């Protein structure tokens, strides 16, 4: 049984938890996020003929005043950053979080979910935001908690990426 | 200039030196190389020889430094062993026998000890009042019995064991109690790690400190952390200190045996499957009934209850047997003609001795009727004469030859006999020699019965009828001849009866048909009787034994047809009466 620890981080209010709720197996309530600061879910994906269990550590949403809890990120095999496509600043705030996280775990496979794509009228991101230049650009996928768009693709991409990069 | 070395031999040493110089010029590098190779080969041989000398020290040295040598040699040794076993298994079996023997013995001893323990537990459980109470509760509530036992008797039970990768919180291996299903052990494992982090972050304890135990209801979670893995156990009930020590030992063993797997862990839990038995070693259930020491004061009950039952059964059997013996003995003592002098009852053999009248019932039959087995019984009996009235009567009945048609009673020393009695009995009573206990026999109420041969003779006489012509008292010749043989039968009967001490009388009844006057008929009847009596007297019959009765028409022989009735009544008929002598022995 192959398992991967995946941490999901994002700015407060980006719809991070809603995004995955319907696609994961969960036995803990959302309350854990505001109490313990983390909630662990499980997602099974298939990479080739190898089943992979993603242990999804959904970390409490962060704002500029609070840091991501480094202890929870330790040992992660992959990261999902969640930004709100209708709030451009969340993408920018994410880069701070990203610096902090990579400081703890180093460079590991990461994907950024640009959420709320269903709200097309309010979408604020341009092509430079969605496909940033430079080697440090994290893979980005447009997602919607409402329609489910991009969610499975996010998990699939990350699972494959962690398999390609087994040594963390 | 030629290169032939023989050409200038006569010129002495000079050409030789020149030739050598020339050779150096031409093949010098090859010569040097040849020399080097030769030395190298020699040096190699030297190293192999030296290696043989130094190999043991070398192995010891490397072995003390690290485990590389073991790892390197491991596969080769495994292959060699496999090959050796394949080629000659007997050799290997012989070699390892000294190890296997004791190991097998130990395993068997442990299995036996376990069996004894489980038998003890089963006896405890099923025979104790508490065990019965739990069974009733299980039956009443519908909860399975094992659950009830756990509810009441549980000291502690390790229900789950988690082996968790310390850094990632991923589950490496998980075992749980057989009746427990834990579908999301991996999620729990993650959260367990997260909570550790949460507590550490929240309270900022000293370096290395951690959340080691927490309790929820009757469950306690005990977490032990190693450098690379956590071992968490979920305990129901009160865990003892020994459990913590075992948990620590297990975690240390995991770190030792799975060091490289833990270091290289990248999410694949498969390499940790061999750790399952280690973790399963932590799973255990301890009930108050299995806990040594605690129920010691009640332990005697385990043996006392069956012991009591056995004693009760044996005691019951003994008492029953004693009662039966007493009853049978009382019956035997009451039996007429039997006197019990001594009776003893051992474990296997029972013996009775005493005296017995020959006509009394067999003692063994009396005891068998009273329900006492005759097989274990031995009797010693001396004969004696009983004066018990029942025995006296029985003895007299036997000696007189009385049958069941006679009623017998004893008053004082006289035997009163009534009913039908064989004629011989009269004779025997009169002859004396009466059995002990009887002075006389009273046969006045008894009617004698002839022996069979005489009885049929008597009946043939009774059936005889001498017929006459109407108005006549003369007899034809044929009737007279017939009377002669009749007379001889009569004498025969008389002699037979006289031999038995009795006598007969013959009544001759003369009749007529109803025609004619009564006086005439009476006279005719008288003549007929006289005629027959006269003929019998001529044939030698003692006339004093004859009784002549001329009834004429008074008591006619019956017949339906009047003509036939008239015919058969013109006759003389016979009736024999036997009179026994009632005098008894007392009278003599």
XYZ file of C-alpha atoms in Angstrom:
756
model
C 0.000 0.000 0.000
C 1.541 3.244 -1.142
C 0.604 6.321 0.860
C 1.580 9.937 0.351
C 1.244 12.778 2.782
C -0.242 15.743 0.988
C -0.677 19.098 2.709
C -3.315 21.495 1.561
C -2.700 25.118 2.456
C -4.368 28.324 1.476
C -5.435 31.732 2.543
C -8.499 31.981 4.714
C -11.729 31.958 2.734
C -10.462 30.484 -0.523
C -12.907 27.586 -0.298
C -10.119 25.062 0.320
C -12.100 22.653 2.434
C -15.226 22.892 0.275
C -13.122 22.126 -2.768
C -12.213 18.607 -1.715
C -15.084 17.760 0.603
C -17.098 15.751 -1.916
C -14.125 13.916 -3.353
C -12.448 12.534 -0.245
C -13.168 10.014 2.485
C -13.433 11.767 5.793
C -14.236 10.730 9.326
C -13.378 13.971 11.082
C -15.562 17.048 11.192
C -14.678 20.503 9.905
C -14.501 21.611 13.540
C -11.039 20.045 13.726
C -9.730 22.818 11.481
C -10.613 25.541 13.929
C -9.606 23.517 17.001
C -6.621 21.372 16.235
C -5.862 23.348 13.095
C -5.789 20.378 10.807
C -8.212 17.797 9.466
C -7.050 14.656 7.766
C -8.927 13.129 4.857
C -8.138 10.304 2.503
C -8.204 10.160 -1.281
C -7.530 7.075 -3.356
C -6.099 7.596 -6.845
C -4.636 5.300 -9.427
C -1.299 6.009 -11.066
C -0.832 3.511 -13.868
C -1.646 0.228 -12.182
C -0.472 1.405 -8.785
C -3.111 2.504 -6.293
C -1.973 5.446 -4.215
C -3.600 6.681 -1.023
C -3.247 10.389 -0.541
C -3.453 11.336 3.126
C -4.743 14.821 2.809
C -3.758 17.164 5.617
C -6.150 20.062 5.257
C -4.471 22.861 7.193
C -6.385 25.718 8.718
C -6.732 28.733 6.394
C -4.099 31.380 7.000
C -4.090 35.136 6.826
C -1.253 37.604 6.878
C -1.087 37.588 10.669
C -0.740 33.883 11.160
C 1.820 31.463 9.850
C 1.266 28.020 8.544
C 2.007 25.477 11.257
C 5.364 24.023 10.248
C 4.880 20.872 12.339
C 1.943 19.779 10.238
C 3.818 20.237 6.988
C 6.811 18.196 8.063
C 7.379 15.071 6.026
C 4.874 16.010 3.315
C 5.304 14.384 -0.100
C 3.237 16.939 -1.978
C 1.470 20.260 -1.558
C -1.764 21.732 -2.738
C -1.978 25.497 -2.553
C -5.461 26.903 -2.871
C -6.034 30.436 -4.094
C -9.274 32.285 -4.802
C -9.422 33.289 -8.455
C -11.834 36.081 -7.663
C -9.421 37.582 -5.117
C -6.164 38.272 -6.790
C -4.416 39.052 -3.505
C -4.816 35.458 -2.344
C -2.394 34.362 -5.056
C 0.108 36.889 -3.837
C -0.373 35.898 -0.220
C 0.209 32.320 -1.274
C 3.750 33.064 -2.369
C 4.578 34.095 1.219
C 3.071 30.894 2.508
C 4.942 29.015 -0.185
C 8.271 30.430 0.971
C 7.538 29.418 4.521
C 6.455 25.902 3.566
C 9.374 25.181 1.279
C 11.563 26.404 4.117
C 10.302 23.456 6.121
C 9.940 20.715 3.539
C 12.151 21.853 0.692
C 11.166 21.675 -2.973
C 8.497 19.013 -3.311
C 5.837 18.427 -5.946
C 3.243 21.169 -5.615
C 0.117 22.257 -7.395
C -1.869 25.446 -7.071
C -5.641 25.259 -7.333
C -7.102 28.504 -8.639
C -10.503 28.118 -7.136
C -13.994 29.484 -7.857
C -13.603 29.282 -11.668
C -17.390 28.985 -11.799
C -17.599 32.695 -10.896
C -16.405 33.781 -14.367
C -17.658 37.361 -14.001
C -15.586 37.978 -10.918
C -12.469 36.209 -12.170
C -9.481 38.476 -11.635
C -6.555 36.445 -12.854
C -4.816 37.033 -16.108
C -2.698 34.614 -18.116
C 0.482 35.749 -16.376
C -1.047 34.759 -13.077
C -2.197 31.423 -14.348
C 0.985 30.553 -16.204
C 3.722 32.414 -14.385
C 7.149 32.623 -15.936
C 10.285 31.260 -14.354
C 11.435 27.885 -13.040
C 9.748 28.290 -9.661
C 6.270 28.489 -11.083
C 4.068 25.929 -9.421
C 1.765 23.871 -11.669
C -1.646 25.571 -11.696
C -5.079 24.146 -12.260
C -8.390 26.003 -12.402
C -10.872 24.457 -10.007
C -14.421 24.911 -8.838
C -15.853 23.572 -5.605
C -19.309 24.136 -7.088
C -18.925 22.198 -10.355
C -16.051 19.984 -9.292
C -13.991 21.138 -12.232
C -10.269 20.441 -11.866
C -10.516 18.705 -8.478
C -9.796 15.168 -9.649
C -7.183 16.523 -12.034
C -5.430 18.246 -9.132
C -5.210 15.021 -7.124
C -4.159 13.020 -10.168
C -1.459 15.435 -11.183
C -0.030 15.582 -7.684
C -0.103 11.820 -7.194
C 1.793 11.343 -10.442
C 4.240 14.049 -9.510
C 5.022 12.444 -6.154
C 5.539 9.107 -7.896
C 7.991 10.714 -10.304
C 9.789 12.270 -7.383
C 9.813 9.544 -4.764
C 12.645 10.897 -2.660
C 11.470 13.889 -0.642
C 75.420 -6.424 -40.698
C 73.459 -9.511 -40.026
C 71.631 -10.407 -36.893
C 72.840 -13.980 -36.751
C 74.541 -14.419 -33.353
C 76.577 -17.386 -34.582
C 78.287 -15.554 -37.381
C 81.095 -13.929 -35.364
C 81.547 -16.444 -32.585
C 85.249 -16.569 -33.147
C 85.585 -12.816 -32.375
C 85.157 -13.520 -28.609
C 82.882 -11.558 -26.176
C 82.537 -8.353 -28.075
C 79.859 -9.576 -30.453
C 77.845 -10.932 -27.434
C 77.789 -7.567 -25.733
C 76.834 -5.893 -28.952
C 74.051 -8.350 -29.443
C 72.712 -7.735 -25.968
C 72.773 -3.981 -26.601
C 70.997 -4.490 -29.839
C 68.399 -6.689 -28.100
C 67.775 -3.949 -25.488
C 67.278 -1.467 -28.275
C 64.878 -3.622 -30.189
C 62.773 -5.465 -27.528
C 63.672 -3.521 -24.367
C 60.127 -2.216 -23.549
C 58.624 -5.684 -24.077
C 61.287 -7.228 -21.829
C 60.493 -4.753 -19.049
C 56.801 -5.372 -19.397
C 57.424 -9.129 -19.259
C 59.445 -8.677 -16.081
C 56.664 -6.568 -14.473
C 53.987 -9.086 -15.327
C 56.072 -11.924 -13.941
C 56.546 -10.024 -10.673
C 52.885 -9.180 -10.522
C 51.927 -12.811 -10.858
C 54.310 -13.781 -8.109
C 53.001 -10.984 -5.907
C 49.403 -12.174 -6.445
C 50.259 -15.674 -5.372
C 51.823 -14.225 -2.327
C 48.664 -12.238 -1.461
C 46.422 -15.329 -1.744
C 48.723 -17.256 0.575
C 48.855 -14.360 2.968
C 45.104 -13.969 2.781
C 44.671 -17.553 3.946
C 46.763 -16.687 6.979
C 44.959 -13.479 7.789
C 41.383 -14.270 6.779
C 40.013 -15.112 10.276
C 41.494 -11.948 11.807
C 40.250 -9.917 8.878
C 36.700 -11.208 9.278
C 36.738 -10.603 13.031
C 38.066 -7.087 12.532
C 35.458 -6.109 9.943
C 32.662 -7.760 11.927
C 33.471 -5.673 14.973
C 33.521 -2.501 12.910
C 30.132 -2.662 11.175
C 27.543 -5.026 9.696
C 28.676 -4.752 6.095
C 30.423 -8.120 6.066
C 27.310 -9.877 7.351
C 25.175 -8.171 4.763
C 27.614 -9.023 1.985
C 27.950 -12.660 2.978
C 24.225 -13.109 3.788
C 22.945 -13.997 0.304
C 25.945 -16.278 -0.403
C 25.458 -18.167 2.866
C 21.730 -18.459 2.225
C 22.378 -19.876 -1.249
C 25.018 -22.245 0.115
C 22.679 -23.477 2.848
C 19.817 -23.969 0.434
C 22.065 -25.873 -1.936
C 23.467 -28.003 0.877
C 19.968 -28.884 2.164
C 18.814 -29.668 -1.345
C 21.727 -32.024 -1.878
C 21.690 -33.810 1.471
C 18.809 -32.909 3.802
C 19.712 -35.688 6.269
C 23.054 -34.082 7.043
C 21.402 -30.776 7.911
C 18.666 -32.460 9.941
C 21.299 -34.246 12.008
C 23.193 -31.023 12.498
C 20.229 -28.993 13.742
C 18.628 -31.784 15.742
C 20.233 -30.729 19.048
C 18.626 -27.296 18.564
C 15.256 -28.475 17.303
C 14.711 -31.106 20.011
C 14.735 -28.765 23.022
C 12.870 -26.102 21.037
C 10.059 -28.537 20.208
C 9.935 -29.765 23.813
C 9.687 -26.194 25.033
C 6.936 -25.390 22.552
C 4.958 -28.479 23.602
C 5.423 -27.655 27.293
C 4.152 -24.134 26.668
C 1.189 -25.397 24.689
C 0.321 -27.831 27.497
C 0.618 -25.093 30.104
C -1.682 -22.935 27.981
C -4.161 -25.797 27.735
C -4.172 -26.296 31.513
C -4.663 -22.563 31.996
C -7.571 -22.471 29.589
C -9.156 -25.525 31.257
C -8.807 -23.791 34.615
C -10.416 -20.693 33.169
C -13.224 -22.681 31.597
C -13.905 -24.431 34.914
C -13.794 -21.079 36.691
C -16.129 -19.495 34.191
C -18.684 -22.210 33.881
C -18.900 -23.360 37.476
C -18.726 -20.105 39.363
C -21.906 -18.426 40.439
C -20.608 -15.313 38.705
C -20.168 -17.194 35.411
C -23.762 -18.441 35.600
C -24.996 -14.946 36.397
C -23.239 -13.607 33.317
C -24.742 -16.317 31.162
C -28.182 -15.368 32.410
C -27.443 -11.714 31.702
C -26.223 -12.559 28.189
C -29.371 -14.576 27.561
C -31.622 -11.850 28.984
C -30.060 -8.901 27.180
C -29.141 -10.666 23.944
C -25.554 -9.393 24.237
C -22.978 -12.054 23.298
C -21.487 -13.824 26.323
C -17.863 -12.758 25.630
C -18.966 -9.102 25.703
C -20.641 -9.617 29.065
C -17.489 -11.232 30.427
C -15.408 -8.317 29.178
C -17.856 -5.828 30.635
C -17.649 -7.348 34.116
C -14.295 -9.014 34.348
C -12.078 -6.898 32.124
C -8.906 -5.665 33.747
C -7.563 -4.366 30.475
C -7.543 -5.190 26.824
C -5.227 -3.864 24.157
C -7.602 -3.338 21.272
C -5.442 -1.649 18.676
C -1.784 -1.113 17.925
C -0.632 1.579 15.478
C 2.855 1.781 14.089
C 3.147 5.288 12.666
C 5.929 6.928 10.695
C 7.026 9.783 12.919
C 7.715 12.419 10.330
C 4.817 11.953 7.925
C 2.208 10.514 10.290
C 1.548 7.798 7.708
C 0.448 4.441 8.992
C 3.105 1.749 8.654
C 1.199 -1.133 10.203
C -1.917 -1.617 12.293
C -3.331 -4.563 14.196
C -6.527 -4.807 16.184
C -8.376 -7.278 18.393
C -10.006 -10.024 16.301
C -13.578 -8.868 16.916
C -12.795 -5.249 16.202
C -13.015 -3.623 12.807
C -11.119 -0.379 12.275
C -11.677 0.779 8.705
C -9.899 4.136 8.901
C -6.784 3.298 10.829
C -4.759 5.434 8.417
C -6.862 8.532 9.120
C -6.660 7.922 12.862
C -2.932 7.445 12.567
C -2.590 10.815 10.805
C -4.733 12.604 13.340
C -2.766 10.969 16.165
C 0.394 12.558 14.801
C -1.370 15.853 14.188
C -2.563 15.942 17.781
C 0.979 15.302 18.954
C 2.090 18.295 16.927
C -0.847 20.318 18.147
C -0.083 19.645 21.800
C 3.600 20.296 21.331
C 2.905 23.574 19.532
C 0.286 24.649 22.026
C 2.165 23.986 25.264
C 5.752 24.221 24.084
C 7.096 21.521 26.371
C 10.739 20.600 26.788
C 12.540 19.088 23.832
C 11.419 15.528 23.167
C 8.412 15.739 25.469
C 5.136 14.586 24.001
C 1.567 13.598 24.641
C 2.092 10.081 25.983
C -1.311 9.093 27.249
C -4.849 10.326 26.992
C -8.073 8.772 28.139
C -11.526 8.808 26.649
C -14.183 7.000 28.645
C -12.880 3.549 29.327
C -10.257 3.797 26.589
C -6.719 4.989 27.079
C -4.352 5.765 24.240
C -0.699 5.201 25.087
C 1.835 6.654 22.675
C 5.507 5.803 22.649
C 7.755 7.730 20.306
C 11.023 6.571 18.793
C 13.281 8.571 16.516
C 11.537 7.367 13.362
C 8.269 5.791 14.411
C 5.524 6.025 17.002
C 3.841 3.058 18.581
C 0.358 3.881 19.834
C -1.808 1.370 21.645
C -5.483 1.737 22.442
C -6.246 0.110 25.772
C -9.651 -0.568 27.229
C -9.577 -0.750 31.013
C -6.694 -0.259 33.420
C -3.326 -0.808 31.763
C -0.516 -2.025 34.026
C 3.082 -0.741 33.946
C 4.253 -3.951 32.354
C 2.285 -3.042 29.253
C 4.239 0.188 28.825
C 7.492 -1.732 29.104
C 6.332 -4.172 26.467
C 5.313 -1.265 24.224
C 8.763 0.263 24.582
C 10.446 -3.060 23.860
C 8.337 -3.528 20.753
C 9.141 -0.065 19.459
C 12.857 -0.615 20.050
C 12.708 -3.920 18.207
C 10.929 -2.251 15.281
C 13.623 0.407 15.107
C 16.305 -2.265 15.199
C 14.821 -4.622 12.664
C 13.391 -2.059 10.265
C 16.094 0.606 10.475
C 16.743 0.859 6.755
C 13.066 0.608 5.829
C 12.276 3.479 8.199
C 15.090 5.588 6.835
C 14.112 5.004 3.216
C 10.370 5.260 3.782
C 8.617 7.129 0.982
C 5.029 6.080 1.536
C 5.205 2.341 0.835
C 3.943 0.432 3.888
C 4.548 -3.038 2.424
C 8.056 -3.507 3.906
C 6.525 -3.179 7.376
C 4.205 -6.125 7.032
C 6.718 -8.436 8.751
C 6.289 -6.235 11.843
C 2.736 -7.519 12.318
C 3.647 -10.394 14.677
C 5.627 -7.941 16.790
C 2.612 -5.653 17.098
C 0.263 -8.572 17.683
C 2.419 -9.421 20.682
C 1.031 -6.270 22.286
C -2.598 -7.264 21.758
C -3.814 -8.937 24.885
C -6.892 -9.308 27.003
C -6.588 -9.697 30.756
C -9.711 -10.587 32.730
C -9.965 -10.831 36.504
C -10.307 -14.552 35.929
C -7.019 -14.734 34.021
C -5.160 -12.341 36.259
C -2.953 -14.334 38.589
C -3.218 -13.690 42.297
C -6.402 -11.691 42.513
C -9.020 -14.437 42.844
C -6.724 -16.685 44.895
C -9.068 -16.863 47.839
C -11.811 -18.186 45.602
C -9.576 -20.540 43.676
C -10.390 -23.456 45.989
C -13.955 -23.185 44.712
C -12.789 -24.342 41.296
C -11.909 -27.728 42.792
C -14.357 -27.712 45.690
C -17.464 -27.668 43.517
C -16.654 -30.743 41.405
C -15.192 -32.451 44.488
C -18.375 -31.810 46.400
C -20.422 -33.192 43.515
C -18.296 -36.344 43.370
C -18.511 -36.846 47.153
C -22.261 -36.228 47.037
C -22.740 -38.789 44.274
C -20.598 -41.406 46.028
C -22.253 -40.654 49.380
C -25.712 -40.884 47.804
C -24.873 -44.224 46.230
C -23.487 -45.481 49.549
C -26.555 -44.413 51.520
C -28.894 -45.888 48.925
C -26.996 -49.166 49.014
C -27.037 -49.209 52.843
C -30.800 -48.578 52.892
C -31.418 -51.311 50.372
C -29.234 -53.696 52.385
C -31.112 -52.887 55.589
C -34.501 -53.350 53.915
C -33.499 -56.634 52.305
C -32.097 -57.922 55.566
C -35.307 -57.032 57.422
C -37.330 -58.860 54.778
C -35.092 -61.894 55.139
C -35.409 -61.825 58.925
C -39.203 -61.738 58.612
C -39.151 -64.675 56.206
C -40.603 -67.828 57.909
C -38.152 -70.679 58.221
C -35.078 -68.449 57.943
C -32.944 -67.299 60.876
C -30.204 -64.786 60.117
C -27.300 -65.287 62.525
C -24.700 -63.002 60.995
C -24.704 -60.446 58.188
C -21.705 -58.411 57.075
C -21.401 -55.867 54.324
C -18.037 -54.987 52.815
C -17.168 -52.822 49.778
C -17.509 -55.552 47.208
C -18.754 -58.682 49.008
C -21.751 -59.094 51.185
C -22.188 -62.257 53.236
C -25.061 -63.625 55.269
C -25.071 -66.779 57.348
C -27.765 -68.470 59.375
C -30.216 -71.360 59.477
C -32.856 -72.360 57.030
C -35.727 -74.836 57.116
C -35.684 -77.101 54.036
C -39.190 -76.007 53.035
C -38.491 -72.290 53.488
C -37.965 -70.074 50.423
C -34.395 -69.744 49.155
C -32.794 -66.700 50.951
C -31.192 -65.485 47.709
C -34.645 -65.410 46.092
C -36.036 -63.456 49.053
C -33.191 -60.922 48.801
C -33.535 -60.601 45.036
C -37.252 -59.891 45.480
C -36.258 -57.187 47.989
C -34.044 -55.575 45.329
C -30.648 -56.810 46.455
C -28.315 -58.074 43.766
C -27.399 -61.648 44.437
C -24.130 -61.473 42.560
C -22.069 -59.798 45.271
C -23.867 -61.822 47.901
C -22.719 -65.067 49.496
C -24.795 -67.079 51.941
C -23.969 -69.906 54.324
C -27.001 -71.788 55.556
C -27.401 -74.617 58.065
C -30.582 -76.681 57.959
C -32.960 -76.665 60.930
C -36.584 -77.440 61.630
C -38.729 -74.411 62.078
C -41.893 -74.489 64.206
C -43.186 -71.339 62.609
C -46.850 -72.065 61.771
C -46.387 -71.225 58.102
C -43.477 -73.629 57.844
C -45.345 -76.305 59.871
C -48.306 -76.009 57.487
C -46.017 -76.067 54.452
C -44.191 -79.083 55.791
C -47.468 -80.916 56.553
C -48.937 -80.018 53.184
C -45.875 -81.445 51.530
C -45.746 -84.623 53.627
C -49.487 -85.346 53.303
C -49.367 -84.711 49.569
C -52.112 -82.093 49.723
C -52.789 -80.052 46.635
C -54.088 -76.547 46.158
C -57.690 -77.853 46.240
C -57.312 -78.321 49.994
C -57.564 -75.510 52.577
C -55.232 -75.992 55.495
C -55.084 -74.246 58.876
C -53.259 -74.912 62.105
C -54.920 -74.559 65.496
C -52.712 -75.404 68.402
C -51.025 -78.570 67.139
C -53.918 -79.878 65.049
C -53.979 -79.436 61.293
C -57.465 -78.761 59.960
C -57.930 -79.755 56.361
C -61.015 -78.972 54.271
C -61.834 -79.083 50.585
C -60.964 -81.841 48.177
C -58.222 -84.084 49.515
C -56.639 -87.080 47.813
C -57.661 -90.327 49.357
C -53.982 -91.156 50.030
C -53.784 -88.146 52.383
C -56.397 -89.790 54.595
C -54.322 -92.922 54.732
C -51.101 -91.018 55.507
C -52.826 -89.019 58.260
C -54.039 -92.186 59.811
C -50.735 -94.016 59.510
C -49.040 -91.468 61.814
C -45.429 -90.276 61.360
C -46.789 -86.748 61.151
C -44.205 -83.991 60.533
C -42.839 -82.014 63.518
C -45.190 -79.414 64.965
C -48.340 -81.405 64.246
C -49.983 -83.814 66.705
C -53.123 -84.605 64.695
C -54.943 -83.994 61.436
C -58.661 -83.212 61.267
C -60.053 -84.342 57.928
C -63.733 -84.254 58.797
C -64.445 -81.321 56.529
C -62.467 -82.853 53.713
C -63.958 -84.860 50.902
C -61.756 -87.577 49.460
C -60.879 -87.799 45.825
C -59.846 -91.124 44.307
C -56.605 -91.630 42.452
C -57.098 -91.308 38.667
C -57.260 -95.069 37.833
C -59.818 -95.828 40.543
C -61.802 -92.709 39.686
C -62.279 -93.793 36.040
C -63.268 -97.239 37.271
C -65.841 -95.641 39.577
C -67.229 -93.524 36.742
C -67.643 -96.570 34.490
C -69.579 -98.276 37.295
C -71.760 -95.225 37.793
C -72.534 -95.184 34.065
C -73.722 -98.799 34.015
C -77.475 -99.374 33.504
C -79.272 -102.780 33.621
C -82.457 -102.614 31.510
C -85.622 -104.730 31.660
C -88.571 -105.562 29.410
C -91.848 -103.766 30.334
C -93.450 -105.299 33.442
C -90.604 -107.823 33.782
C -87.893 -108.355 36.344
C -86.189 -111.104 34.366
C -82.889 -110.518 32.655
C -81.805 -111.816 29.254
C -78.637 -113.900 29.060
C -76.583 -111.083 27.578
C -77.355 -108.803 30.517
C -76.417 -111.496 32.940
C -73.014 -112.021 31.298
C -72.489 -108.259 31.336
C -73.295 -108.151 35.067
C -70.569 -110.725 35.706
C -67.858 -108.432 34.280
C -69.516 -105.510 36.070
C -69.166 -107.421 39.322
C -65.460 -108.013 38.719
C -64.944 -104.244 38.087
C -66.783 -103.550 41.289
C -64.520 -105.901 43.213
C -61.488 -104.290 41.638
C -62.666 -100.853 42.845
C -63.419 -102.177 46.300
C -59.968 -103.713 46.608
C -58.255 -100.507 45.375
C -60.141 -98.265 47.768
C -59.673 -100.685 50.649
C -55.914 -100.587 50.007
C -56.078 -96.818 50.680
C -57.832 -97.464 53.974
C -61.300 -96.484 52.782
C -64.432 -98.387 51.814
C -67.080 -98.180 49.087
C -70.834 -98.610 49.087
C -72.877 -99.304 45.986
C -76.392 -97.911 45.798
C -78.690 -99.885 43.399
C -81.650 -97.800 42.289
C -84.595 -99.764 40.809
C -87.033 -97.946 38.501
C -90.085 -98.629 36.333
C -91.850 -96.778 33.519
C -94.882 -94.703 34.574
C -97.502 -97.153 33.192
C -99.428 -99.164 35.729
C -100.388 -98.624 39.356
C -97.900 -97.297 41.869
C -98.097 -100.426 44.077
C -97.407 -102.624 41.065
C -94.532 -100.442 40.008
C -92.996 -100.298 43.479
C -93.170 -104.075 43.700
C -91.697 -104.400 40.221
C -88.873 -102.012 41.075
C -88.090 -103.952 44.247
C -88.022 -107.184 42.270
C -85.664 -105.677 39.723
C -83.223 -104.426 42.411
C -83.348 -107.722 44.239
C -82.698 -109.602 41.030
C -79.547 -107.547 40.200
C -78.315 -107.699 43.817
C -78.817 -111.457 43.757
C -76.811 -111.829 40.560
C -73.997 -109.612 41.972
C -73.926 -111.706 45.113
C -73.568 -114.777 42.901
C -70.591 -113.082 41.288
C -68.927 -112.667 44.656
C -69.837 -109.122 45.581
C -70.079 -108.447 49.322
C -73.826 -107.775 49.729
C -73.251 -105.881 52.976
C -71.848 -103.052 50.818
C -74.964 -102.921 48.665
C -77.794 -100.511 49.381
C -81.015 -101.380 47.561
C -83.306 -98.475 46.733
C -86.550 -99.239 44.786
C -87.753 -95.757 43.796
C -90.063 -97.003 40.964
C -91.243 -93.777 39.290
C -90.199 -91.388 42.060
C -86.846 -90.123 40.690
C -86.921 -90.974 36.975
C -83.818 -90.784 34.762
C -84.328 -87.828 32.439
C -84.925 -88.079 28.664
C -86.754 -85.803 26.213
C -88.663 -88.449 24.335
C -91.434 -90.117 26.516
C -90.865 -93.512 24.898
C -87.122 -93.255 25.452
C -87.710 -92.022 28.985
C -89.954 -95.051 29.656
C -87.310 -97.390 28.180
C -84.326 -96.124 30.207
C -86.353 -96.057 33.431
C -87.185 -99.763 33.159
C -83.821 -100.354 34.818
C -81.482 -100.584 37.757
C -78.726 -97.903 37.966
C -75.612 -97.766 40.175
C -73.862 -95.124 42.289
C -70.580 -95.712 44.163
C -69.845 -93.745 47.341
C -66.408 -93.768 48.899
C -66.129 -93.218 52.609
C -62.735 -92.462 54.081
C -61.706 -93.169 57.599
C -61.596 -89.897 59.465
C -59.699 -91.214 62.335
C -56.402 -89.415 62.741
C -53.019 -90.248 64.144
C -54.016 -88.561 67.365
C -56.893 -90.989 67.641
C -54.603 -93.995 67.346
